[in-house]
Protein backbone atom coordinates (compact mmCIF):
# COMPACT_ATOMS: atom_id res chain seq x y z
CA UNK A 1 0.00 0.00 0.00
CA UNK A 2 1.43 3.39 -0.98
CA UNK A 3 -0.39 5.27 1.78
CA UNK A 4 -3.13 6.41 -0.56
CA UNK A 5 -4.79 3.02 -0.69
CA UNK A 6 -3.30 1.91 -4.00
CA UNK A 7 -2.08 -1.65 -4.10
CA UNK A 8 -0.60 -2.42 -7.51
CA UNK A 9 -0.52 -5.92 -8.83
CA UNK A 10 2.73 -7.58 -7.88
CA UNK A 11 3.69 -7.92 -11.54
CA UNK A 12 6.75 -5.64 -11.42
CA UNK A 13 5.55 -3.26 -14.11
CA UNK A 14 4.68 0.42 -13.88
CA UNK A 15 1.52 2.44 -14.52
CA UNK A 16 0.84 6.15 -14.97
CA UNK A 17 -1.07 8.05 -12.29
CA UNK A 18 -2.51 5.15 -10.33
CA UNK A 19 -5.64 5.90 -8.37
CA UNK A 20 -7.10 4.03 -5.41
CA UNK A 21 -9.42 1.21 -6.27
CA UNK A 22 -12.84 2.41 -5.19
CA UNK A 23 -15.10 -0.40 -6.32
CA UNK A 24 -15.27 -3.70 -8.13
CA UNK A 25 -16.42 -1.91 -11.31
CA UNK A 26 -13.32 0.32 -11.26
CA UNK A 27 -10.32 -2.02 -11.42
CA UNK A 28 -6.80 -0.91 -10.62
CA UNK A 29 -4.87 0.20 -13.71
CA UNK A 30 -2.69 -2.44 -15.35
CA UNK A 31 1.04 -2.15 -15.89
CA UNK A 32 2.04 -1.36 -19.44
CA UNK A 33 5.21 -1.16 -21.52
CA UNK A 34 5.53 2.60 -22.03
CA UNK A 35 5.37 3.30 -18.31
CA UNK A 36 7.45 0.27 -17.34
CA UNK A 37 10.37 1.40 -19.49
CA UNK A 38 9.88 4.96 -18.29
CA UNK A 39 9.95 3.73 -14.68
CA UNK A 40 13.07 1.66 -15.30
CA UNK A 41 14.72 4.66 -16.91
CA UNK A 42 13.87 6.78 -13.88
CA UNK A 43 15.31 4.19 -11.53
CA UNK A 44 18.52 4.06 -13.58
CA UNK A 45 19.08 7.82 -13.75
CA UNK A 46 18.61 8.07 -9.99
CA UNK A 47 21.33 5.49 -9.44
CA UNK A 48 19.43 2.26 -8.78
CA UNK A 49 21.68 -0.74 -9.30
CA UNK A 50 20.72 -3.68 -11.51
CA UNK A 51 20.39 -5.76 -8.34
CA UNK A 52 17.76 -3.40 -6.90
CA UNK A 53 14.51 -5.37 -6.42
CA UNK A 54 12.48 -2.69 -8.26
CA UNK A 55 14.85 -2.85 -11.26
CA UNK A 56 14.75 -6.65 -11.27
CA UNK A 57 10.93 -6.64 -11.06
CA UNK A 58 10.68 -4.12 -13.91
CA UNK A 59 13.08 -6.10 -16.08
CA UNK A 60 11.12 -9.29 -15.39
CA UNK A 61 7.93 -7.56 -16.53
CA UNK A 62 9.64 -6.05 -19.58
CA UNK A 63 11.06 -9.37 -20.76
CA UNK A 64 7.84 -11.28 -20.07
CA UNK A 65 5.85 -8.76 -22.17
CA UNK A 66 8.50 -8.03 -24.81
CA UNK A 67 6.97 -6.93 -28.10
CA UNK A 68 7.21 -3.98 -30.44
CA UNK A 69 3.90 -4.70 -32.15
CA UNK A 70 1.95 -2.99 -29.38
CA UNK A 71 2.20 -1.11 -26.11
CA UNK A 72 1.97 -4.32 -24.08
CA UNK A 73 -0.40 -4.20 -21.14
CA UNK A 74 -2.87 -1.85 -22.82
CA UNK A 75 -5.94 -3.11 -24.58
CA UNK A 76 -7.96 -6.09 -23.50
CA UNK A 77 -10.10 -4.22 -21.01
CA UNK A 78 -7.73 -1.90 -19.18
CA UNK A 79 -9.44 0.77 -17.08
CA UNK A 80 -9.40 3.45 -19.77
CA UNK A 81 -10.55 1.16 -22.57
CA UNK A 82 -7.40 2.04 -24.50
CA UNK A 83 -6.22 0.02 -27.45
CA UNK A 84 -2.86 -1.71 -27.39
CA UNK A 85 -1.66 0.89 -29.92
CA UNK A 86 -2.24 3.83 -27.54
CA UNK A 87 1.01 5.61 -26.78
CA UNK A 88 2.97 3.31 -29.07
CA UNK A 89 5.51 5.94 -30.15
CA UNK A 90 6.01 7.14 -26.59
CA UNK A 91 6.63 3.49 -25.72
CA UNK A 92 9.25 3.25 -28.48
CA UNK A 93 10.88 6.41 -27.12
CA UNK A 94 11.00 5.26 -23.48
CA UNK A 95 12.03 1.74 -24.55
CA UNK A 96 15.03 3.13 -26.45
CA UNK A 97 16.00 5.67 -23.77
CA UNK A 98 15.92 3.02 -21.06
CA UNK A 99 17.80 0.35 -22.97
CA UNK A 100 20.40 2.73 -24.42
CA UNK A 101 21.10 3.99 -20.89
CA UNK A 102 21.65 0.38 -19.82
CA UNK A 103 24.41 0.33 -22.46
CA UNK A 104 23.89 -3.16 -23.89
CA UNK A 105 22.79 -4.23 -27.36
CA UNK A 106 20.95 -7.20 -25.89
CA UNK A 107 18.17 -7.02 -23.32
CA UNK A 108 18.79 -9.97 -21.01
CA UNK A 109 16.92 -11.21 -18.02
CA UNK A 110 16.95 -14.82 -16.95
CA UNK A 111 17.13 -16.98 -20.06
CA UNK A 112 15.56 -14.35 -22.34
CA UNK A 113 17.61 -12.32 -24.80
CA UNK A 114 16.37 -9.70 -27.26
CA UNK A 115 18.37 -7.64 -29.77
CA UNK A 116 16.28 -4.63 -28.83
CA UNK A 117 17.77 -2.04 -31.21
CA UNK A 118 17.45 -4.27 -34.27
CA UNK A 119 13.88 -5.12 -33.27
CA UNK A 120 12.99 -1.47 -32.72
CA UNK A 121 14.50 -0.26 -35.98
CA UNK A 122 12.66 -3.00 -37.89
CA UNK A 123 9.35 -2.10 -36.21
CA UNK A 124 9.83 1.57 -37.06
CA UNK A 125 10.78 0.78 -40.67
CA UNK A 126 7.48 -1.08 -41.06
CA UNK A 127 5.52 1.89 -39.72
CA UNK A 128 7.26 4.72 -41.57
CA UNK A 129 5.08 6.50 -44.10
CA UNK A 130 6.14 7.28 -47.66
CA UNK A 131 6.94 10.90 -46.76
CA UNK A 132 9.26 9.72 -43.95
CA UNK A 133 6.90 10.58 -41.12
CA UNK A 134 5.18 8.41 -38.53
CA UNK A 135 1.63 8.57 -37.25
CA UNK A 136 -0.41 6.45 -34.90
CA UNK A 137 -3.90 5.45 -35.97
CA UNK A 138 -4.83 5.55 -32.29
CA UNK A 139 -5.71 9.12 -31.28
CA UNK A 140 -4.95 8.59 -27.58
CA UNK A 141 -2.32 10.98 -26.26
CA UNK A 142 -2.24 12.86 -29.62
CA UNK A 143 0.04 10.43 -31.43
CA UNK A 144 -2.19 10.78 -34.48
CA UNK A 145 -0.28 14.04 -34.96
CA UNK A 146 2.67 13.17 -37.22
CA UNK A 147 4.82 15.89 -35.62
CA UNK A 148 4.58 14.23 -32.20
CA UNK A 149 4.78 10.62 -33.43
CA UNK A 150 7.71 11.41 -35.75
CA UNK A 151 9.54 13.21 -32.94
CA UNK A 152 9.26 10.15 -30.71
CA UNK A 153 10.27 7.85 -33.59
CA UNK A 154 13.35 9.89 -34.53
CA UNK A 155 14.51 10.03 -30.91
CA UNK A 156 14.02 6.27 -30.61
CA UNK A 157 16.02 5.66 -33.80
CA UNK A 158 18.81 7.93 -32.59
CA UNK A 159 19.10 5.98 -29.33
CA UNK A 160 18.93 2.58 -31.05
CA UNK A 161 21.39 3.32 -33.87
CA UNK A 162 24.62 2.68 -31.89
CA UNK A 163 23.31 -0.74 -30.78
CA UNK A 164 21.89 -2.01 -34.09
CA UNK A 165 24.78 -4.15 -35.30
CA UNK A 166 25.85 -5.77 -32.05
PDB file of N, CA, C and O in Angstrom, residues 4 10 12 41 45 47 49 58 60-61 71 73 102 119 124 126 129 134 141 146 164:
ATOM      1  N   UNK A   4      -1.916   5.827  -0.001  1.00  0.00           N
ATOM      2  CA  UNK A   4      -3.130   6.410  -0.564  1.00  0.00           C
ATOM      3  C   UNK A   4      -4.158   5.329  -0.858  1.00  0.00           C
ATOM      4  O   UNK A   4      -5.198   5.600  -1.437  1.00  0.00           O
ATOM      5  N   UNK A  10       1.321  -7.276  -8.132  1.00  0.00           N
ATOM      6  CA  UNK A  10       2.730  -7.582  -7.884  1.00  0.00           C
ATOM      7  C   UNK A  10       3.376  -8.126  -9.151  1.00  0.00           C
ATOM      8  O   UNK A  10       4.063  -9.127  -9.119  1.00  0.00           O
ATOM      9  N   UNK A  12       5.463  -6.261 -11.171  1.00  0.00           N
ATOM     10  CA  UNK A  12       6.754  -5.644 -11.422  1.00  0.00           C
ATOM     11  C   UNK A  12       6.733  -4.498 -12.400  1.00  0.00           C
ATOM     12  O   UNK A  12       7.708  -3.771 -12.519  1.00  0.00           O
ATOM     13  N   UNK A  41      13.819   3.570 -16.581  1.00  0.00           N
ATOM     14  CA  UNK A  41      14.722   4.663 -16.914  1.00  0.00           C
ATOM     15  C   UNK A  41      14.909   5.575 -15.699  1.00  0.00           C
ATOM     16  O   UNK A  41      16.029   5.940 -15.342  1.00  0.00           O
ATOM     17  N   UNK A  45      18.460   6.496 -13.825  1.00  0.00           N
ATOM     18  CA  UNK A  45      19.079   7.821 -13.748  1.00  0.00           C
ATOM     19  C   UNK A  45      19.213   8.298 -12.308  1.00  0.00           C
ATOM     20  O   UNK A  45      20.005   9.200 -12.032  1.00  0.00           O
ATOM     21  N   UNK A  47      20.246   6.275 -10.010  1.00  0.00           N
ATOM     22  CA  UNK A  47      21.328   5.487  -9.439  1.00  0.00           C
ATOM     23  C   UNK A  47      20.970   4.103  -8.936  1.00  0.00           C
ATOM     24  O   UNK A  47      21.799   3.453  -8.305  1.00  0.00           O
ATOM     25  N   UNK A  49      20.831   0.310  -8.748  1.00  0.00           N
ATOM     26  CA  UNK A  49      21.685  -0.745  -9.302  1.00  0.00           C
ATOM     27  C   UNK A  49      20.832  -1.822  -9.955  1.00  0.00           C
ATOM     28  O   UNK A  49      19.652  -1.982  -9.639  1.00  0.00           O
ATOM     29  N   UNK A  58      10.987  -4.781 -12.648  1.00  0.00           N
ATOM     30  CA  UNK A  58      10.675  -4.118 -13.906  1.00  0.00           C
ATOM     31  C   UNK A  58      11.241  -4.850 -15.108  1.00  0.00           C
ATOM     32  O   UNK A  58      10.577  -4.996 -16.130  1.00  0.00           O
ATOM     33  N   UNK A  60      11.915  -8.057 -15.241  1.00  0.00           N
ATOM     34  CA  UNK A  60      11.122  -9.286 -15.394  1.00  0.00           C
ATOM     35  C   UNK A  60       9.852  -9.003 -16.189  1.00  0.00           C
ATOM     36  O   UNK A  60       9.500  -9.744 -17.109  1.00  0.00           O
ATOM     37  N   UNK A  61       9.157  -7.926 -15.823  1.00  0.00           N
ATOM     38  CA  UNK A  61       7.926  -7.565 -16.525  1.00  0.00           C
ATOM     39  C   UNK A  61       8.244  -7.260 -17.990  1.00  0.00           C
ATOM     40  O   UNK A  61       7.555  -7.726 -18.892  1.00  0.00           O
ATOM     41  N   UNK A  71       1.818  -1.618 -27.419  1.00  0.00           N
ATOM     42  CA  UNK A  71       2.199  -1.108 -26.106  1.00  0.00           C
ATOM     43  C   UNK A  71       1.654  -2.131 -25.107  1.00  0.00           C
ATOM     44  O   UNK A  71       0.535  -2.000 -24.604  1.00  0.00           O
ATOM     45  N   UNK A  73       0.291  -4.500 -22.383  1.00  0.00           N
ATOM     46  CA  UNK A  73      -0.395  -4.202 -21.140  1.00  0.00           C
ATOM     47  C   UNK A  73      -1.622  -3.348 -21.356  1.00  0.00           C
ATOM     48  O   UNK A  73      -2.524  -3.338 -20.528  1.00  0.00           O
ATOM     49  N   UNK A 102      21.095   1.614 -20.381  1.00  0.00           N
ATOM     50  CA  UNK A 102      21.653   0.381 -19.824  1.00  0.00           C
ATOM     51  C   UNK A 102      22.976   0.039 -20.512  1.00  0.00           C
ATOM     52  O   UNK A 102      23.819  -0.631 -19.940  1.00  0.00           O
ATOM     53  N   UNK A 119      15.333  -4.935 -33.289  1.00  0.00           N
ATOM     54  CA  UNK A 119      13.877  -5.124 -33.273  1.00  0.00           C
ATOM     55  C   UNK A 119      13.148  -3.792 -33.400  1.00  0.00           C
ATOM     56  O   UNK A 119      12.170  -3.674 -34.148  1.00  0.00           O
ATOM     57  N   UNK A 124      10.016   0.207 -36.554  1.00  0.00           N
ATOM     58  CA  UNK A 124       9.830   1.567 -37.060  1.00  0.00           C
ATOM     59  C   UNK A 124       9.857   1.599 -38.589  1.00  0.00           C
ATOM     60  O   UNK A 124       9.075   2.324 -39.208  1.00  0.00           O
ATOM     61  N   UNK A 126       8.787  -0.606 -40.590  1.00  0.00           N
ATOM     62  CA  UNK A 126       7.482  -1.083 -41.062  1.00  0.00           C
ATOM     63  C   UNK A 126       6.402  -0.013 -40.928  1.00  0.00           C
ATOM     64  O   UNK A 126       5.425  -0.026 -41.675  1.00  0.00           O
ATOM     65  N   UNK A 129       5.896   6.147 -42.942  1.00  0.00           N
ATOM     66  CA  UNK A 129       5.076   6.501 -44.102  1.00  0.00           C
ATOM     67  C   UNK A 129       5.964   6.918 -45.273  1.00  0.00           C
ATOM     68  O   UNK A 129       7.156   7.177 -45.098  1.00  0.00           O
ATOM     69  N   UNK A 134       5.856   9.479 -39.276  1.00  0.00           N
ATOM     70  CA  UNK A 134       5.184   8.414 -38.532  1.00  0.00           C
ATOM     71  C   UNK A 134       3.892   8.988 -37.973  1.00  0.00           C
ATOM     72  O   UNK A 134       3.827  10.181 -37.646  1.00  0.00           O
ATOM     73  N   UNK A 141      -3.540  10.240 -26.572  1.00  0.00           N
ATOM     74  CA  UNK A 141      -2.317  10.982 -26.258  1.00  0.00           C
ATOM     75  C   UNK A 141      -1.727  11.670 -27.492  1.00  0.00           C
ATOM     76  O   UNK A 141      -0.526  11.872 -27.581  1.00  0.00           O
ATOM     77  N   UNK A 146       1.381  13.667 -36.726  1.00  0.00           N
ATOM     78  CA  UNK A 146       2.672  13.173 -37.219  1.00  0.00           C
ATOM     79  C   UNK A 146       3.873  13.920 -36.644  1.00  0.00           C
ATOM     80  O   UNK A 146       4.964  13.361 -36.569  1.00  0.00           O
ATOM     81  N   UNK A 164      22.570  -1.221 -33.056  1.00  0.00           N
ATOM     82  CA  UNK A 164      21.889  -2.011 -34.093  1.00  0.00           C
ATOM     83  C   UNK A 164      22.676  -3.194 -34.595  1.00  0.00           C
ATOM     84  O   UNK A 164      22.122  -4.203 -34.941  1.00  0.00           O
TER      85      UNK A 164
END
